[in-house]
Amino acid sequence: MREFDVAVVGSGYVGLVTGACLAYIGHRVTCVDKNERRVADLQRGKMPIYEPGLEEMVARGRSAGQLRFTADLPGCAREAEVVFIAVDTPPGEDGSADLSNVAAVARSIGRALSEAGERERPLIVVNKSTVPVGSGDYVSMLVREGAEEAGNGSVDFRVVSNPEFLREGSAVYDSLFPDRIVLGAESREALDTMRELYEPIIEQSFPAEMDPRPKAAVPFVTTDLASAEMIKYAANAFLATKISFINEIANICELVGADVSSVAYGIGLDGRIGPRFLSAGIGWGGSCFPKDVSALRSIAREYDYEPLLLDAAVCVNERQRKQVISKLQRELHTLKGKRVALLGLTFKPNTDDLREAPSLEIARTLSSLGARVVGYDPVAAKEAARLQPELKAAFDPYEALRGAHAAVVVTEWEEVRSLDPARAASLMEEPRVLVDGRNALDPERCRRGGLLYRGFGRA
Ligand SMILES: NC(=O)c1ccc[n+]([C@@H]2O[C@H](COP(=O)([O-])OP(=O)(O)OC[C@H]3O[C@@H](n4cnc5c(N)ncnc54)[C@H](O)[C@@H]3O)[C@@H](O)[C@H]2O)c1
């Protein structure tokens, strides 16, 4: 295996995990971030994010001398053979992806390349951020513009799209054992170089402390730039739509007296459908699905195409969050003067990410309707209360439930799944409603414990 000099720009959920995993499989990696405090923390081994297994992975890379951290992007771009762009692409006001961070990095790479003069091999600039179709060409243009600004526009580089599919909460595992690696480029040579870089993952030849290995080999999909960029949006749009689909079915189940959990199990056994992403509840959130579906809708509209199915997926999702409030209103009547406990605040378990977390919107709505809201989360309660000051942080689920008239399961952390209904009921006030936004608890056990259980699509 050839050892590459790699720079990864952006040390967040994607960049830091990618950098740590590339170091683990044997490359020399420098993670770059413009946030100097984040860099200083990482240099001391302090993690900026919560991601299972990441801290150990970073510590291992640092002590082996394979992984370092810096804020000096130009210095890294000059030395590296491959530069990954893994910066955030947040939604702009109109829903389209804001590419200003990607653009700043691309220009800076161009300037660095220009100043470095001739190279032995072209620099491979890999776009790992989720970006609209056409961004590969946009990045090429900006690298060249940056180089021209620095006085030498004839720089040697290739742009590659390498969309990321890791899931927060299992990001390290997903990076080492991915379902596939997707690469898009117009240059065969660049694709071959990327194959070489990823070889230990594709062939699963790196040392793994896991027996048996979950994967024998990883499919390596090569395509053109636009198709690679589209694969990322299409994957997230499909998954979001799948969740909205089961939520639509759940709502109909409630009307006709069917149980969506049985329905999901029954349809999920069909190999064409599959069992995953069929959990009904309060819907999708997080830093990816809302922004990526919104960016894809915005791309379609640029071409005067109405993305009706995607629009519907978003509408169903918005309605699910409102259903939490309706279910509470149905049982509590007025929310004024009522105390509601939110159990789990991050957008899903095993992450500290609160971007577009349903909990924050639910807390805002509840408090605008006069309720007092207490939120429990094993890792993000303090940060959630900072972002949503109407929310009082609790550091234990039972502390959140003390004196509450109702509770909402927002995120199915293990600590929430394993809640003791009888203990919860003993701490709560009448009518002791439990709205299970993830259908994560056993309705019968909750009822026996003294809770008024309300799930989604459950008879
Ligand atoms: N988080 C996920 O689960 C996930 C999964 C797949 C794809 N993605 C995509 O990957 C990209 C990164 O997402 P993330 O969640 O890692 O973001 P993040 O916000 O966690 O991290 C981004 C990092 O980039 C840094 N940064 C921004 N501009 C910079 C610049 N000019 N120079 C150097 N550093 C800069 C920020 O300081 C931050 O540390 C996004 O496009 C996202 O859509 C994210």
JSON list of C-alpha atoms and ligand atoms in Angstrom, two decimals, residues 9-15 32-35 38 73 86-89 101 104-105 128-130 164-168 232 287-288 291-292 353 355, ligand 1:
[
{"chain": "A", "resi": 9, "resn": "VAL", "atom": "CA", "xyz": [-10.04, 20.71, 5.40]},
{"chain": "A", "resi": 10, "resn": "GLY", "atom": "CA", "xyz": [-12.84, 21.05, 7.96]},
{"chain": "A", "resi": 11, "resn": "SER", "atom": "CA", "xyz": [-12.52, 19.14, 11.25]},
{"chain": "A", "resi": 12, "resn": "GLY", "atom": "CA", "xyz": [-16.18, 18.51, 11.99]},
{"chain": "A", "resi": 13, "resn": "TYR", "atom": "CA", "xyz": [-18.26, 15.31, 11.92]},
{"chain": "A", "resi": 14, "resn": "VAL", "atom": "CA", "xyz": [-17.11, 14.40, 8.42]},
{"chain": "A", "resi": 15, "resn": "GLY", "atom": "CA", "xyz": [-13.60, 15.88, 8.21]},
{"chain": "A", "resi": 32, "resn": "VAL", "atom": "CA", "xyz": [-7.16, 21.68, 8.91]},
{"chain": "A", "resi": 33, "resn": "ASP", "atom": "CA", "xyz": [-9.76, 23.99, 10.40]},
{"chain": "A", "resi": 34, "resn": "LYS", "atom": "CA", "xyz": [-10.24, 27.74, 10.36]},
{"chain": "A", "resi": 35, "resn": "ASN", "atom": "CA", "xyz": [-11.51, 27.57, 13.94]},
{"chain": "A", "resi": 38, "resn": "ARG", "atom": "CA", "xyz": [-10.92, 23.75, 17.64]},
{"chain": "A", "resi": 73, "resn": "LEU", "atom": "CA", "xyz": [-4.44, 25.57, 4.95]},
{"chain": "A", "resi": 86, "resn": "ALA", "atom": "CA", "xyz": [-15.09, 18.61, 4.21]},
{"chain": "A", "resi": 87, "resn": "VAL", "atom": "CA", "xyz": [-16.42, 21.98, 5.34]},
{"chain": "A", "resi": 88, "resn": "ASP", "atom": "CA", "xyz": [-20.04, 22.71, 6.20]},
{"chain": "A", "resi": 89, "resn": "THR", "atom": "CA", "xyz": [-22.50, 23.66, 3.45]},
{"chain": "A", "resi": 101, "resn": "ASN", "atom": "CA", "xyz": [-17.02, 27.83, 2.92]},
{"chain": "A", "resi": 104, "resn": "ALA", "atom": "CA", "xyz": [-13.08, 30.03, 0.43]},
{"chain": "A", "resi": 105, "resn": "VAL", "atom": "CA", "xyz": [-11.20, 26.73, 0.67]},
{"chain": "A", "resi": 128, "resn": "LYS", "atom": "CA", "xyz": [-16.51, 15.54, 0.35]},
{"chain": "A", "resi": 129, "resn": "SER", "atom": "CA", "xyz": [-18.89, 18.29, 1.40]},
{"chain": "A", "resi": 130, "resn": "THR", "atom": "CA", "xyz": [-22.43, 17.77, 0.12]},
{"chain": "A", "resi": 164, "resn": "GLU", "atom": "CA", "xyz": [-19.89, 11.05, 2.24]},
{"chain": "A", "resi": 165, "resn": "PHE", "atom": "CA", "xyz": [-22.52, 8.64, 3.58]},
{"chain": "A", "resi": 166, "resn": "LEU", "atom": "CA", "xyz": [-21.44, 8.23, 7.20]},
{"chain": "A", "resi": 167, "resn": "ARG", "atom": "CA", "xyz": [-24.11, 8.39, 9.88]},
{"chain": "A", "resi": 168, "resn": "GLU", "atom": "CA", "xyz": [-23.50, 10.42, 12.99]},
{"chain": "A", "resi": 232, "resn": "LYS", "atom": "CA", "xyz": [-25.56, 11.94, -2.43]},
{"chain": "A", "resi": 287, "resn": "SER", "atom": "CA", "xyz": [-27.85, 18.39, 9.81]},
{"chain": "A", "resi": 288, "resn": "CYS", "atom": "CA", "xyz": [-28.28, 16.42, 6.56]},
{"chain": "A", "resi": 291, "resn": "LYS", "atom": "CA", "xyz": [-30.77, 20.67, 4.23]},
{"chain": "A", "resi": 292, "resn": "ASP", "atom": "CA", "xyz": [-30.10, 18.15, 1.46]},
{"chain": "A", "resi": 353, "resn": "ASP", "atom": "CA", "xyz": [-25.65, 17.17, 17.06]},
{"chain": "A", "resi": 355, "resn": "ARG", "atom": "CA", "xyz": [-28.78, 20.97, 14.16]},
{"chain": "B", "resi": 1, "resn": "LIG", "atom": "N1", "xyz": [-22.61, 15.37, 9.52]},
{"chain": "B", "resi": 1, "resn": "LIG", "atom": "C1", "xyz": [-22.95, 14.36, 8.75]},
{"chain": "B", "resi": 1, "resn": "LIG", "atom": "O1", "xyz": [-23.52, 13.37, 9.22]},
{"chain": "B", "resi": 1, "resn": "LIG", "atom": "C2", "xyz": [-22.66, 14.38, 7.29]},
{"chain": "B", "resi": 1, "resn": "LIG", "atom": "C3", "xyz": [-22.78, 13.19, 6.55]},
{"chain": "B", "resi": 1, "resn": "LIG", "atom": "C4", "xyz": [-22.51, 13.23, 5.19]},
{"chain": "B", "resi": 1, "resn": "LIG", "atom": "C5", "xyz": [-22.16, 14.42, 4.58]},
{"chain": "B", "resi": 1, "resn": "LIG", "atom": "N2", "xyz": [-22.08, 15.56, 5.31]},
{"chain": "B", "resi": 1, "resn": "LIG", "atom": "C6", "xyz": [-21.65, 16.79, 4.63]},
{"chain": "B", "resi": 1, "resn": "LIG", "atom": "O2", "xyz": [-20.28, 17.03, 4.94]},
{"chain": "B", "resi": 1, "resn": "LIG", "atom": "C7", "xyz": [-20.03, 18.44, 5.06]},
{"chain": "B", "resi": 1, "resn": "LIG", "atom": "C8", "xyz": [-19.45, 18.74, 6.42]},
{"chain": "B", "resi": 1, "resn": "LIG", "atom": "O3", "xyz": [-20.43, 18.44, 7.40]},
{"chain": "B", "resi": 1, "resn": "LIG", "atom": "P1", "xyz": [-20.08, 18.36, 8.95]},
{"chain": "B", "resi": 1, "resn": "LIG", "atom": "O4", "xyz": [-21.30, 17.86, 9.62]},
{"chain": "B", "resi": 1, "resn": "LIG", "atom": "O5", "xyz": [-18.78, 17.66, 9.12]},
{"chain": "B", "resi": 1, "resn": "LIG", "atom": "O6", "xyz": [-19.87, 19.92, 9.29]},
{"chain": "B", "resi": 1, "resn": "LIG", "atom": "P2", "xyz": [-19.33, 20.53, 10.65]},
{"chain": "B", "resi": 1, "resn": "LIG", "atom": "O7", "xyz": [-20.04, 21.81, 10.82]},
{"chain": "B", "resi": 1, "resn": "LIG", "atom": "O8", "xyz": [-19.37, 19.52, 11.74]},
{"chain": "B", "resi": 1, "resn": "LIG", "atom": "O9", "xyz": [-17.79, 20.81, 10.35]},
{"chain": "B", "resi": 1, "resn": "LIG", "atom": "C9", "xyz": [-17.35, 21.72, 9.40]},
{"chain": "B", "resi": 1, "resn": "LIG", "atom": "C10", "xyz": [-15.99, 22.24, 9.82]},
{"chain": "B", "resi": 1, "resn": "LIG", "atom": "O10", "xyz": [-15.47, 22.99, 8.73]},
{"chain": "B", "resi": 1, "resn": "LIG", "atom": "C11", "xyz": [-14.78, 24.12, 9.26]},
{"chain": "B", "resi": 1, "resn": "LIG", "atom": "N3", "xyz": [-14.64, 25.13, 8.21]},
{"chain": "B", "resi": 1, "resn": "LIG", "atom": "C12", "xyz": [-15.62, 25.88, 7.64]},
{"chain": "B", "resi": 1, "resn": "LIG", "atom": "N4", "xyz": [-15.09, 26.71, 6.72]},
{"chain": "B", "resi": 1, "resn": "LIG", "atom": "C13", "xyz": [-13.76, 26.48, 6.72]},
{"chain": "B", "resi": 1, "resn": "LIG", "atom": "C14", "xyz": [-12.66, 27.04, 5.99]},
{"chain": "B", "resi": 1, "resn": "LIG", "atom": "N5", "xyz": [-12.86, 28.01, 5.09]},
{"chain": "B", "resi": 1, "resn": "LIG", "atom": "N6", "xyz": [-11.42, 26.58, 6.25]},
{"chain": "B", "resi": 1, "resn": "LIG", "atom": "C15", "xyz": [-11.21, 25.61, 7.18]},
{"chain": "B", "resi": 1, "resn": "LIG", "atom": "N7", "xyz": [-12.20, 25.05, 7.91]},
{"chain": "B", "resi": 1, "resn": "LIG", "atom": "C16", "xyz": [-13.46, 25.48, 7.68]},
{"chain": "B", "resi": 1, "resn": "LIG", "atom": "C17", "xyz": [-15.65, 24.54, 10.42]},
{"chain": "B", "resi": 1, "resn": "LIG", "atom": "O11", "xyz": [-14.93, 25.36, 11.34]},
{"chain": "B", "resi": 1, "resn": "LIG", "atom": "C18", "xyz": [-16.05, 23.19, 11.02]},
{"chain": "B", "resi": 1, "resn": "LIG", "atom": "O12", "xyz": [-15.14, 22.77, 12.00]},
{"chain": "B", "resi": 1, "resn": "LIG", "atom": "C19", "xyz": [-21.38, 19.12, 4.79]},
{"chain": "B", "resi": 1, "resn": "LIG", "atom": "O13", "xyz": [-21.45, 19.46, 3.44]},
{"chain": "B", "resi": 1, "resn": "LIG", "atom": "C20", "xyz": [-22.38, 18.04, 5.11]},
{"chain": "B", "resi": 1, "resn": "LIG", "atom": "O14", "xyz": [-23.58, 18.19, 4.40]},
{"chain": "B", "resi": 1, "resn": "LIG", "atom": "C21", "xyz": [-22.30, 15.56, 6.65]}
]
